[in-house]
Amino acid sequence: MILEPLLQPILIPLVAGLFCLLLPRAWDRERAWLAVAATAVTLLAVWPLFAGGNQEQAFGGWVLLRVDELSRFIVLAAAAFALLIAVYSLDYMKA
């Protein structure tokens, strides 16, 4: 199933975070690498939104997601910053 492009930056980290919560405490290193992988996938999923034009999408008639120039940049910057934080936290997760 291909997700809608405007929902990917929301659902990918949400699913990965829930999966990390379900992993046992002894698997801290695997959870850290899963966080890095999920943020990298989110960054890759956000890139087409950044490169594309303005988009607007309604879901069920009550949720409207809109992407303009500023929000495209903010989503890309947030995804890149999240990846940097996840990579930086790998050292912390070893201990």
Short mmCIF file of C-alpha atoms in Angstrom, two decimals:
data_model
loop_
_atom_site.label_atom_id
_atom_site.label_comp_id
_atom_site.label_asym_id
_atom_site.label_seq_id
_atom_site.Cartn_x
_atom_site.Cartn_y
_atom_site.Cartn_z
CA MET A 1 0.00 0.00 0.00
CA ILE A 2 1.37 3.39 -0.97
CA LEU A 3 0.68 6.09 1.58
CA GLU A 4 -0.46 9.52 0.58
CA PRO A 5 2.58 11.82 0.36
CA LEU A 6 1.19 14.28 2.90
CA LEU A 7 0.61 11.54 5.47
CA GLN A 8 4.04 9.89 5.21
CA PRO A 9 5.91 12.39 7.43
CA ILE A 10 3.29 11.76 10.11
CA LEU A 11 2.76 8.01 9.91
CA ILE A 12 6.33 6.74 9.41
CA PRO A 13 7.68 8.15 12.72
CA LEU A 14 4.45 7.25 14.51
CA VAL A 15 4.62 3.59 13.49
CA ALA A 16 8.36 3.38 14.19
CA GLY A 17 7.91 4.97 17.61
CA LEU A 18 5.15 2.55 18.54
CA PHE A 19 7.29 -0.34 17.35
CA CYS A 20 10.22 0.92 19.46
CA LEU A 21 7.95 1.00 22.49
CA LEU A 22 7.02 -2.64 21.92
CA LEU A 23 10.62 -3.87 21.68
CA PRO A 24 12.09 -5.24 24.92
CA ARG A 25 14.36 -3.07 27.05
CA ALA A 26 17.33 -5.37 26.33
CA TRP A 27 17.22 -4.38 22.66
CA ASP A 28 18.27 -0.76 23.17
CA ARG A 29 20.79 -0.82 20.34
CA GLU A 30 18.22 -2.20 17.88
CA ARG A 31 15.71 0.43 18.96
CA ALA A 32 18.30 3.14 18.36
CA TRP A 33 19.07 1.86 14.87
CA LEU A 34 15.34 1.57 14.14
CA ALA A 35 14.96 5.23 15.12
CA VAL A 36 17.80 6.22 12.78
CA ALA A 37 16.33 4.15 9.94
CA ALA A 38 12.85 5.60 10.47
CA THR A 39 14.11 9.17 10.46
CA ALA A 40 16.17 8.48 7.32
CA VAL A 41 13.10 7.03 5.60
CA THR A 42 11.08 10.03 6.74
CA LEU A 43 13.68 12.37 5.27
CA LEU A 44 13.51 10.48 1.98
CA ALA A 45 9.70 10.61 2.07
CA VAL A 46 9.73 14.36 2.69
CA TRP A 47 12.04 15.18 -0.22
CA PRO A 48 9.33 14.82 -2.95
CA LEU A 49 7.14 17.21 -0.96
CA PHE A 50 9.98 19.72 -0.84
CA ALA A 51 10.77 19.37 -4.54
CA GLY A 52 7.12 19.38 -5.64
CA GLY A 53 4.63 22.19 -5.91
CA ASN A 54 1.85 23.30 -3.62
CA GLN A 55 -0.40 20.46 -2.59
CA GLU A 56 -3.69 20.22 -0.79
CA GLN A 57 -5.47 17.09 0.33
CA ALA A 58 -8.64 16.41 2.31
CA PHE A 59 -9.17 13.18 4.22
CA GLY A 60 -12.70 12.17 5.05
CA GLY A 61 -13.96 15.68 4.50
CA TRP A 62 -12.76 16.92 7.91
CA VAL A 63 -8.95 16.93 7.82
CA LEU A 64 -7.25 19.25 5.37
CA LEU A 65 -3.49 19.10 4.87
CA ARG A 66 -1.93 21.88 2.84
CA VAL A 67 1.69 22.34 1.74
CA ASP A 68 3.06 25.71 0.66
CA GLU A 69 6.62 27.03 0.24
CA LEU A 70 7.30 27.69 3.93
CA SER A 71 5.80 24.45 5.22
CA ARG A 72 7.77 22.44 2.64
CA PHE A 73 11.01 23.91 3.96
CA ILE A 74 10.01 23.48 7.62
CA VAL A 75 9.09 19.80 7.13
CA LEU A 76 12.39 19.12 5.36
CA ALA A 77 14.39 20.95 8.05
CA ALA A 78 12.55 19.13 10.84
CA ALA A 79 13.20 15.74 9.20
CA ALA A 80 16.89 16.53 8.71
CA PHE A 81 17.21 17.75 12.30
CA ALA A 82 15.47 14.60 13.56
CA LEU A 83 17.97 12.47 11.65
CA LEU A 84 20.87 14.38 13.21
CA ILE A 85 19.40 13.89 16.68
CA ALA A 86 18.86 10.17 16.08
CA VAL A 87 22.45 9.71 14.87
CA TYR A 88 23.78 11.73 17.80
CA SER A 89 21.79 9.59 20.27
CA LEU A 90 23.37 6.34 19.02
CA ASP A 91 26.33 6.89 21.33
CA TYR A 92 24.02 7.47 24.27
CA MET A 93 22.06 4.29 23.52
CA LYS A 94 25.23 2.18 23.78
CA ALA A 95 25.59 2.94 27.49
#
